[in-house]
GROMACS .gro file of C-alpha atoms in nm:
model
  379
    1UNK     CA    1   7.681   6.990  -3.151
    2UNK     CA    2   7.711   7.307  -3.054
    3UNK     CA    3   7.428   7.647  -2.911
    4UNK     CA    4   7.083   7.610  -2.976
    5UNK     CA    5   6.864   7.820  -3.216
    6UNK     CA    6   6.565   8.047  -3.144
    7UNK     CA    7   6.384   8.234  -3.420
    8UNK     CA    8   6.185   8.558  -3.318
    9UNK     CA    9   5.982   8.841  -3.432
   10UNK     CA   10   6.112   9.151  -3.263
   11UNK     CA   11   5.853   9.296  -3.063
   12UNK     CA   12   5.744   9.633  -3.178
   13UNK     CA   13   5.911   9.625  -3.484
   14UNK     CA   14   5.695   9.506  -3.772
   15UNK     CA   15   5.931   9.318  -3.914
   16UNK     CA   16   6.212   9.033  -3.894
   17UNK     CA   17   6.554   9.095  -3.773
   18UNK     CA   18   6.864   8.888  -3.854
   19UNK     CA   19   7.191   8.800  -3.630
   20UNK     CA   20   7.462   9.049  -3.790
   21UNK     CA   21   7.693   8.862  -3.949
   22UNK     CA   22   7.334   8.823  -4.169
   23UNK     CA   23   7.257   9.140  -4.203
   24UNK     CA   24   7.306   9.229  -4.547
   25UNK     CA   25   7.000   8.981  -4.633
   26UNK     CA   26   6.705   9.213  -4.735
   27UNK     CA   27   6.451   9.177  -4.494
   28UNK     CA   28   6.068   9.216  -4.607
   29UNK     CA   29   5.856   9.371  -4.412
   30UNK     CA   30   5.508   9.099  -4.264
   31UNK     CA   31   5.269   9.101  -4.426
   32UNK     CA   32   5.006   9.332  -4.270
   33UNK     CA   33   4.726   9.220  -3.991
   34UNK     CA   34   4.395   9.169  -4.207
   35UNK     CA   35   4.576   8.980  -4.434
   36UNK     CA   36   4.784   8.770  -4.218
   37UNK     CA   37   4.401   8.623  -4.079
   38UNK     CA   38   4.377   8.412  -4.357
   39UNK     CA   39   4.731   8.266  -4.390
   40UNK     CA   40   5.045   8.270  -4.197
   41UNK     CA   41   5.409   8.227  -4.305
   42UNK     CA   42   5.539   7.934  -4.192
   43UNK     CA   43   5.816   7.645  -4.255
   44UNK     CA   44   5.601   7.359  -4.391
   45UNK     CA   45   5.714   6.964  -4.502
   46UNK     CA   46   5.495   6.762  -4.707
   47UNK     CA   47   5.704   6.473  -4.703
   48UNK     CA   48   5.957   6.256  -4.385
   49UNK     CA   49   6.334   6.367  -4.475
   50UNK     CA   50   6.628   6.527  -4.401
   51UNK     CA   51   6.471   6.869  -4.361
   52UNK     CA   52   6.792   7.058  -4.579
   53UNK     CA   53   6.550   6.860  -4.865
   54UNK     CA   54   6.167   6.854  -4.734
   55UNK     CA   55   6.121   7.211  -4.524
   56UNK     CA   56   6.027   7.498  -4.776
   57UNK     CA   57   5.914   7.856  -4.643
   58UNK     CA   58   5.541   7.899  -4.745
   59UNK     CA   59   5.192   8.081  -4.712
   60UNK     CA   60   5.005   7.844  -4.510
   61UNK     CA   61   4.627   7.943  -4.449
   62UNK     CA   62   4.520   7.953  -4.119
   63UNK     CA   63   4.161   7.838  -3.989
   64UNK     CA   64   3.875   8.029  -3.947
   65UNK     CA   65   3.865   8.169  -3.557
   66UNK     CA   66   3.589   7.966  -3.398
   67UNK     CA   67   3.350   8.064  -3.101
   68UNK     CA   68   3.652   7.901  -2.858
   69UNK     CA   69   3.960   7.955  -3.005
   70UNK     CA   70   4.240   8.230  -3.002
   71UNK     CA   71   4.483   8.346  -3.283
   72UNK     CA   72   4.824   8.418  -3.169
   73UNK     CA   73   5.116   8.578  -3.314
   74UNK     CA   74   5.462   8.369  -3.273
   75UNK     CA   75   5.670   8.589  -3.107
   76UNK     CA   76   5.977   8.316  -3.034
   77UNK     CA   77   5.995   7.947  -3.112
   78UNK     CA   78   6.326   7.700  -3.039
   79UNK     CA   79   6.419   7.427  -3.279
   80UNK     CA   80   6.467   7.094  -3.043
   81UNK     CA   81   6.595   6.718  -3.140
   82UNK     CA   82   6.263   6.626  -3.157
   83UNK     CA   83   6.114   6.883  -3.382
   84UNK     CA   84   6.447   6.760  -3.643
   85UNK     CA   85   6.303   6.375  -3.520
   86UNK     CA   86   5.973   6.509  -3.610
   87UNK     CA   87   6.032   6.623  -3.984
   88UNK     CA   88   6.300   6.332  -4.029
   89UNK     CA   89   5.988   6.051  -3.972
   90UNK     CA   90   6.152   5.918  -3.678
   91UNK     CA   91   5.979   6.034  -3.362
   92UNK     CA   92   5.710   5.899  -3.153
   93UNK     CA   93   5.435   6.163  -3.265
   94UNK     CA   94   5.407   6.206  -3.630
   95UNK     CA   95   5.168   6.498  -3.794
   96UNK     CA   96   4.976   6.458  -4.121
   97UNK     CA   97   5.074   6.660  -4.426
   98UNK     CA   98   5.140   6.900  -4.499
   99UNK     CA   99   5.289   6.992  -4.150
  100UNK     CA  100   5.453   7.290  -3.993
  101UNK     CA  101   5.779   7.227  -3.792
  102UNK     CA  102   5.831   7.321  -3.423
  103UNK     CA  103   5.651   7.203  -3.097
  104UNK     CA  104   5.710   7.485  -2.876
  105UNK     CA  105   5.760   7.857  -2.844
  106UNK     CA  106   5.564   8.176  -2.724
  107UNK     CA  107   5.290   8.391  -2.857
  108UNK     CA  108   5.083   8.695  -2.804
  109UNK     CA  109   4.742   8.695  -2.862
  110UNK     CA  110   4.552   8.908  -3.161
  111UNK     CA  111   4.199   8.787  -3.122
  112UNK     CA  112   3.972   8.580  -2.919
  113UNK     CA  113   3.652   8.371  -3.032
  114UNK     CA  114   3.328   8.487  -2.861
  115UNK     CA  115   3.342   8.244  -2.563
  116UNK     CA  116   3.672   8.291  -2.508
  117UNK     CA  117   3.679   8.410  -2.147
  118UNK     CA  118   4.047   8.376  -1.959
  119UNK     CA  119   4.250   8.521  -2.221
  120UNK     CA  120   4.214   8.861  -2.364
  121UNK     CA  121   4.441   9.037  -2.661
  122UNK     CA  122   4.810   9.050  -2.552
  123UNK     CA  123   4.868   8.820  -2.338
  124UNK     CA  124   5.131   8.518  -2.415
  125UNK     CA  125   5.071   8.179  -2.445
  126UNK     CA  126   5.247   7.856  -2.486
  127UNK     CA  127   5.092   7.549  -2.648
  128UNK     CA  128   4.984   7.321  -2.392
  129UNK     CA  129   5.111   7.014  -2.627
  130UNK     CA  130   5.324   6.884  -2.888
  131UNK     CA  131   5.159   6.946  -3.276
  132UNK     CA  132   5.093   7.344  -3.325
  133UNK     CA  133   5.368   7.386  -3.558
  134UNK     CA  134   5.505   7.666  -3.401
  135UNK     CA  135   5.800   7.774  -3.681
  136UNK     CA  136   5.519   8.014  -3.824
  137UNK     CA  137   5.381   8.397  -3.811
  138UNK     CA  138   5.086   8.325  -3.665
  139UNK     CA  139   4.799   8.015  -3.559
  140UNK     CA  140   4.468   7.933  -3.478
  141UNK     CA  141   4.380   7.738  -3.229
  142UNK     CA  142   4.113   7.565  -2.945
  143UNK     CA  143   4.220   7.835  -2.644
  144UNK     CA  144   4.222   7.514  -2.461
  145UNK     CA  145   4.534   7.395  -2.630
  146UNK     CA  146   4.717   7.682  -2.472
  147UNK     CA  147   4.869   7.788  -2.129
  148UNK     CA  148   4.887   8.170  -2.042
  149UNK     CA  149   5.221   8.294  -1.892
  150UNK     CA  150   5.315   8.594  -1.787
  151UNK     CA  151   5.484   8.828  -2.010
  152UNK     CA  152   5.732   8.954  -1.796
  153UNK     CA  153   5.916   8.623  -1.841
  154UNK     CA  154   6.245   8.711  -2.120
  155UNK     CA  155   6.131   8.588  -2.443
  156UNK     CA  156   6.344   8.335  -2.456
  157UNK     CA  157   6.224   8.177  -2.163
  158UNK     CA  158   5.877   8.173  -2.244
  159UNK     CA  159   5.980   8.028  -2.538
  160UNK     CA  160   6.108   7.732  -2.396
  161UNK     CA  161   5.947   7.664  -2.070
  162UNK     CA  162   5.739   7.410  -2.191
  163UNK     CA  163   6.000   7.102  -2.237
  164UNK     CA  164   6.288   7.158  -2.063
  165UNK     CA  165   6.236   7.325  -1.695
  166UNK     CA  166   5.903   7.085  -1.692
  167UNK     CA  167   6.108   6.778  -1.784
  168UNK     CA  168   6.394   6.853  -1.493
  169UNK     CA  169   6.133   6.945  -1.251
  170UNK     CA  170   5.966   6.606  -1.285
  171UNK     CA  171   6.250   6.407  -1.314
  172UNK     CA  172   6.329   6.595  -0.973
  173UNK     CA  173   6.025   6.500  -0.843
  174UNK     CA  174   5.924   6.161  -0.907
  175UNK     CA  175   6.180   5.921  -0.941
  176UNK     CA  176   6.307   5.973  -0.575
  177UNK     CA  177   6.203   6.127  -0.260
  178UNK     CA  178   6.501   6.369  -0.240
  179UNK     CA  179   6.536   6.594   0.106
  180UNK     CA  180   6.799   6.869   0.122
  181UNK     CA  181   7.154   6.771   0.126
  182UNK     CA  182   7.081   6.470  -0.126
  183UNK     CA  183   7.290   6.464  -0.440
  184UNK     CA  184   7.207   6.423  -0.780
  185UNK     CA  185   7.446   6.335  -1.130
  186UNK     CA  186   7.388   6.426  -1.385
  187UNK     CA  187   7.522   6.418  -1.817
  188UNK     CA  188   7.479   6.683  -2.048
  189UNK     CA  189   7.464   6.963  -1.741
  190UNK     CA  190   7.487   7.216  -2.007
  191UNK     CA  191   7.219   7.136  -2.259
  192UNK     CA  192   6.870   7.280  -2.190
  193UNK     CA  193   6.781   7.039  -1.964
  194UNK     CA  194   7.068   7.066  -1.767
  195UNK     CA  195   7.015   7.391  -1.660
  196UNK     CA  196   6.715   7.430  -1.544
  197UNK     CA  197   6.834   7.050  -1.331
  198UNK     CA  198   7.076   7.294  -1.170
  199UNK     CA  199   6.836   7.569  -1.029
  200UNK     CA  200   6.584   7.375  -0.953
  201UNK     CA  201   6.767   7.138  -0.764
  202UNK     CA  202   6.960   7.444  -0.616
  203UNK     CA  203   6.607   7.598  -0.511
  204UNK     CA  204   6.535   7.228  -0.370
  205UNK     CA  205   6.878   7.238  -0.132
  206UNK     CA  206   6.980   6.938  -0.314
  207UNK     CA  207   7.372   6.899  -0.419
  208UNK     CA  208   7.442   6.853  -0.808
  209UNK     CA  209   7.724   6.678  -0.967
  210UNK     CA  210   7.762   6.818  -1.334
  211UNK     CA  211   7.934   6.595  -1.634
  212UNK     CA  212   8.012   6.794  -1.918
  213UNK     CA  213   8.276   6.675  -2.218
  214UNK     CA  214   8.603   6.803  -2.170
  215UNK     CA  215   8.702   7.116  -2.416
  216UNK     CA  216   8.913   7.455  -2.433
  217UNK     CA  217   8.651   7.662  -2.260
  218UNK     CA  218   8.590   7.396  -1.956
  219UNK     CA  219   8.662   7.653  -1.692
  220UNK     CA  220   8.421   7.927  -1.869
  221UNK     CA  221   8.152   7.679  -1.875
  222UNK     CA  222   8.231   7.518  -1.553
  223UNK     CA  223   8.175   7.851  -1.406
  224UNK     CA  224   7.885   7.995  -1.570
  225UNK     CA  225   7.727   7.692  -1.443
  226UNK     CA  226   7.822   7.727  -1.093
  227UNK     CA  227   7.715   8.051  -1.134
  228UNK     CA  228   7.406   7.916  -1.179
  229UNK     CA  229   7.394   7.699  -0.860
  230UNK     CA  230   7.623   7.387  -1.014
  231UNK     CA  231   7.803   7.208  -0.695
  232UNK     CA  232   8.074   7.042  -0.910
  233UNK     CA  233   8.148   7.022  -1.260
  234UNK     CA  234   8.365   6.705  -1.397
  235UNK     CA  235   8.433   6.638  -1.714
  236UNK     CA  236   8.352   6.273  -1.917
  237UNK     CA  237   8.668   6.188  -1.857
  238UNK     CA  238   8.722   6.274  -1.465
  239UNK     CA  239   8.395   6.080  -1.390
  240UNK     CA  240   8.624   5.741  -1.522
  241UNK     CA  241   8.899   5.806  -1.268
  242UNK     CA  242   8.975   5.653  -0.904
  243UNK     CA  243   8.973   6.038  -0.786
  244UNK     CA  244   8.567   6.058  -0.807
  245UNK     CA  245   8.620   5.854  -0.425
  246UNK     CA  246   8.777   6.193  -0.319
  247UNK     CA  247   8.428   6.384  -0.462
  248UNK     CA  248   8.194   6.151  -0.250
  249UNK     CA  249   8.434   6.324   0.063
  250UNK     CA  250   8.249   6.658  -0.066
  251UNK     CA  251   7.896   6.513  -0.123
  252UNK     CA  252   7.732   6.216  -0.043
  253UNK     CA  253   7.663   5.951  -0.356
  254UNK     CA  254   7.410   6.054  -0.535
  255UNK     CA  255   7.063   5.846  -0.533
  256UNK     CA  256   6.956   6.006  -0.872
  257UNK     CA  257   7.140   5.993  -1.169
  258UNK     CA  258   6.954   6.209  -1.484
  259UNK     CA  259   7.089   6.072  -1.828
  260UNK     CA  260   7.046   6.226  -2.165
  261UNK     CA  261   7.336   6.136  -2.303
  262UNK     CA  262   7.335   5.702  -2.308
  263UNK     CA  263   7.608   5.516  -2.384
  264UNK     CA  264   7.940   5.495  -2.155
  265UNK     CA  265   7.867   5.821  -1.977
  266UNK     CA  266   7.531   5.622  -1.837
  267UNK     CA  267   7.738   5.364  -1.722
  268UNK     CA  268   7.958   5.535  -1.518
  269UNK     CA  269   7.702   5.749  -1.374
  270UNK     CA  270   7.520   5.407  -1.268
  271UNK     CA  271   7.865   5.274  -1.063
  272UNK     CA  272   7.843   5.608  -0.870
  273UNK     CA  273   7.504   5.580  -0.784
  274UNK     CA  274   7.380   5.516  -0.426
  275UNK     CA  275   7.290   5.140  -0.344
  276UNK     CA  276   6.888   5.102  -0.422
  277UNK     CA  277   6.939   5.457  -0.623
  278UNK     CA  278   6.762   5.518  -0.938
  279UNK     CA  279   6.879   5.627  -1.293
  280UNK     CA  280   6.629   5.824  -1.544
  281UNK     CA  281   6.693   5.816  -1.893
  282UNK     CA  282   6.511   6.093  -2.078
  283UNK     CA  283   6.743   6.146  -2.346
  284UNK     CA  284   7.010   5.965  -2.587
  285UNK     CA  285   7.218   6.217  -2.760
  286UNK     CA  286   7.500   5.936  -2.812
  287UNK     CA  287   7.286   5.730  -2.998
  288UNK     CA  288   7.462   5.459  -2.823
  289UNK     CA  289   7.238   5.155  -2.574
  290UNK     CA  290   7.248   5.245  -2.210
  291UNK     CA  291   7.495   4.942  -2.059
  292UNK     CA  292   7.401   4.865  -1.715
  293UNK     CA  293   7.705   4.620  -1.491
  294UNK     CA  294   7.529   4.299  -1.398
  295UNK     CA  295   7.648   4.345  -1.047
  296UNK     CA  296   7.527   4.721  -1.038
  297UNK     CA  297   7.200   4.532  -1.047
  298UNK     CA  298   7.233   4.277  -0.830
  299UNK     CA  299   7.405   4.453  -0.545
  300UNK     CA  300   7.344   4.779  -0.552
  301UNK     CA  301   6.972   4.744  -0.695
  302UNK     CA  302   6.955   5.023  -0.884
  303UNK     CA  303   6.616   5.084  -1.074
  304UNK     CA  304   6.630   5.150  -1.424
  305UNK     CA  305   6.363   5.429  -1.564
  306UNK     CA  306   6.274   5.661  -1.881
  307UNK     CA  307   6.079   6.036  -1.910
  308UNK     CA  308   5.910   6.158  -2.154
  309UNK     CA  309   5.720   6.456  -2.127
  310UNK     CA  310   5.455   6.382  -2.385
  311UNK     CA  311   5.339   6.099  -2.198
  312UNK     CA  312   5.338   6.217  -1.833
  313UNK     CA  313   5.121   6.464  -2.005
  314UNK     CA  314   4.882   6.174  -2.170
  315UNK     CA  315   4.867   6.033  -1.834
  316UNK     CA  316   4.813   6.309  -1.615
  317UNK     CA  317   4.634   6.540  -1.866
  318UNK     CA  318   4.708   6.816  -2.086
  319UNK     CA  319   4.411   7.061  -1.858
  320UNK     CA  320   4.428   7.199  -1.520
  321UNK     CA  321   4.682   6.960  -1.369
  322UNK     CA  322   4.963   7.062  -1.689
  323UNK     CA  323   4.871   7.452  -1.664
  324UNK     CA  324   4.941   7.423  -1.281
  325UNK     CA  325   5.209   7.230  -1.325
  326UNK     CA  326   5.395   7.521  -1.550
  327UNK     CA  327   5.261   7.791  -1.356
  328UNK     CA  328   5.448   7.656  -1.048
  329UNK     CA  329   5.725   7.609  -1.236
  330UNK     CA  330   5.713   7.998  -1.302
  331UNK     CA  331   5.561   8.069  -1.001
  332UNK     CA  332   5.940   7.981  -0.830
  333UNK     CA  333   6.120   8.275  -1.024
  334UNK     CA  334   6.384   8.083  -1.085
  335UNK     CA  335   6.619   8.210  -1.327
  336UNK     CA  336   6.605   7.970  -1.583
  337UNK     CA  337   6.741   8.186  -1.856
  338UNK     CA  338   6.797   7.887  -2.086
  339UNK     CA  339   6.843   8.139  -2.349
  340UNK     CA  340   6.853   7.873  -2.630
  341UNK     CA  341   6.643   7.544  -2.612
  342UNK     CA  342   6.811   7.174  -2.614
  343UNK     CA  343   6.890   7.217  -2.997
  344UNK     CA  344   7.134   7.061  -3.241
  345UNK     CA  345   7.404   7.353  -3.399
  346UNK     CA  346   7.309   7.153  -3.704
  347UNK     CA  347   6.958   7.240  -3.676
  348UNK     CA  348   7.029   7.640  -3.621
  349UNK     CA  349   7.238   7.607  -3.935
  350UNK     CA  350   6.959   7.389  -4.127
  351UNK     CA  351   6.676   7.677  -4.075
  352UNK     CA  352   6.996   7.944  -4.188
  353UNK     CA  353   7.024   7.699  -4.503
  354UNK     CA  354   6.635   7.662  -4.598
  355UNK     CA  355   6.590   8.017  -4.557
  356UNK     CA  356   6.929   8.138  -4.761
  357UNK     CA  357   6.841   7.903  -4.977
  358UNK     CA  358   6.448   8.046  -5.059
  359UNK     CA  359   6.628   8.375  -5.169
  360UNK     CA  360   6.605   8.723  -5.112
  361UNK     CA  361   6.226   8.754  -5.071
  362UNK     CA  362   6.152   8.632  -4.776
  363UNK     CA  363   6.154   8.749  -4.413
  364UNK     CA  364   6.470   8.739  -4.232
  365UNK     CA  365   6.523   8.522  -3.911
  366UNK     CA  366   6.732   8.636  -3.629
  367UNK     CA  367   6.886   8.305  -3.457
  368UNK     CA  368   7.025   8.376  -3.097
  369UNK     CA  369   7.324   8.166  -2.929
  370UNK     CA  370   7.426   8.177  -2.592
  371UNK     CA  371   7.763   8.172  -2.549
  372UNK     CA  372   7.736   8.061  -2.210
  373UNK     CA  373   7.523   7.773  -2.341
  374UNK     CA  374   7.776   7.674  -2.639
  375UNK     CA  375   7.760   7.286  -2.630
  376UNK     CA  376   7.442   7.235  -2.573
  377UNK     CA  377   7.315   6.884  -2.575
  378UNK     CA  378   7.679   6.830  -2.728
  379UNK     CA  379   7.666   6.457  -2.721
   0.00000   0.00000   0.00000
């Protein structure tokens, strides 16, 4: 697995651009404004499946705009696991059919309903929950079901605030009553997630012990995340040796591990923890059972937990407490410049494949990667 994928209408343009290696695709211009109110363009399944097979590129009518509801124009949208989980039938929240793909992304608003009151034309929202279908031109929706953001956040960012930074900084936050100088381990340090663990734990004064899998480019990546406020950067590998004793010399144990990988990485990450620490899975991108020692439990009573976005936002609710919660999260200027979203290379390459596939008439797609970012959510 390799960079993640994000799809966006260049503002100001009128039109679709594509990465360059693309760029002798013919690219169509939108379709204009009054037209575009009753239907959208967007990548719609009718059917579970791989999404090479069920995904086509279609005109999808919009609803009418209602006394309360905006229509926004998708200016940037990632592809995540869990829109690919989505399509494939095999995550938690399942849409009817015919569906459009994508849970998250950033758009600018072209009209407002008549009792719309805290939005106005151009501003940028995000969807305030999963189920928009954001791999589209443009949607209709409650102006409730959306949180406005500032647009001098990079496009990319907005784009992928929602998941991400808001999963680390809860996972920060809840799981353990950190104070500055605490540590924290975590897996997958470069994915999405990862990230935005490293400067908001940075902006917290906490200590962060980064696993990443070991490859040609370690020191490029190792450093691009220290340059983003990393304290150490191991590899898979280096975590499994009698030298990590040497490490705890640097920075105390850590009493919060952060797992989105499962599998044997997990388990070493749980014999480094603290004694009564606790280990959050939010993510399994090993597809292998988190293994937990028998005598991690007994005598270092560690405690055993999952996160899942989508239900701390059930339980908490999707209003007030949600918005605030993103706002703050923006509100700390960190520079989460997550440029791509926790995406599968796979999944960049299986939007490049629907759309090649459609043929010439359609619009282009320009698909970002961040270099920096290469690997992420590799496991």
């Amino acid at each position: 697995m390799a960079p993640s994928g994000v799809w966006a209408r260049t503002l100001g343009l009128g039109r679709w651009q594509l990465a360059p290696w693309a760029s002798r695709r013919r690219v169509r211009p939108v379709a204009t404004l009054s037209a575009a109110r009753a239907q959208c363009e967007a990548l719609v399944y009718r059917k579970h499946g791989d999404p090479l097979d069920v995904i086509q590129l279609e005109n999808f009518k919009l609803s009418q705009l209602g006394d309360s509801d905006i229509q926004i124009q998708m200016l940037a949208a990632p592809i995540n696991p869990s829109d690919i989980n989505m399509v494939q039938g095999t995550y938690p929240i399942l849409l009817d059919f015919p569906a459009v793909g994508g849970n998250e992304g950033v758009g600018q608003v072209l009209e407002i309903g008549s009792k719309v009151t805290n939005v106005k034309r151009g501003d940028w929202v995000i969807p305030s929950d999963a189920g928009l279908g954001t791999w589209r031109t443009e949607a209709v929706g409650h102006v409730n079901n959306f949180i406005k953001i500032p647009n001098t956040i990079p496009l990319q960012c907005a784009a992928t605030l929602s998941i991400n930074p808001c999963t680390a900084y809860r996972m920060l936050y809840d799981f353990e009553s950190l104070k500055p100088g605490d540590s924290v381990i975590q897996n997958a340090a470069n994915s999405g997630v990862g990230q935005a663990i490293i400067q908001i734990a940075k902006d917290m004064r906490l200590k962060t012990i980064n696993i990443i899998r070991d490859r040609p480019d370690k020191k490029q990546l190792s450093d691009c995340l220290k340059e983003m406020g990393a304290d150490l950067v191991i590899t898979e590998e280096e975590l499994r040796t009698p030298e990590m004793k040497e490490l705890f010399k640097k920075v105390p144990r850590p009493r919060l591990a952060l797992n989105g990988v499962g599998g044997k990485s997990a388990t070493e990450m749980l014999r480094h923890l603290e004694k009564g620490g606790t280990i959050v899975t939010y993510g399994g991108m090993a597809k292998q059972p988190v293994t937990i020692p028998v005598s991690t439990l007994i005598f270092k009573d560690v405690k055993i937990r999952g996160f899942w976005m989508t239900q701390w936002k059930r339980d908490h609710g999707h209003g007030a407490l949600h918005t605030r919660h993103v706002q703050g999260i923006v509100g700390k200027s960190l520079s989460v410049f997550i440029s791509a979203a926790v995406a599968h290379f796979a999944a960049v390459h299986l939007l490049c494949a629907i759309w090649f596939a459609a043929g010439d008439d359609l619009p282009a797609v320009w698909l970002h990667s961040s270099r920096e970012a290469e690997g992420a959510n590799v496991h």
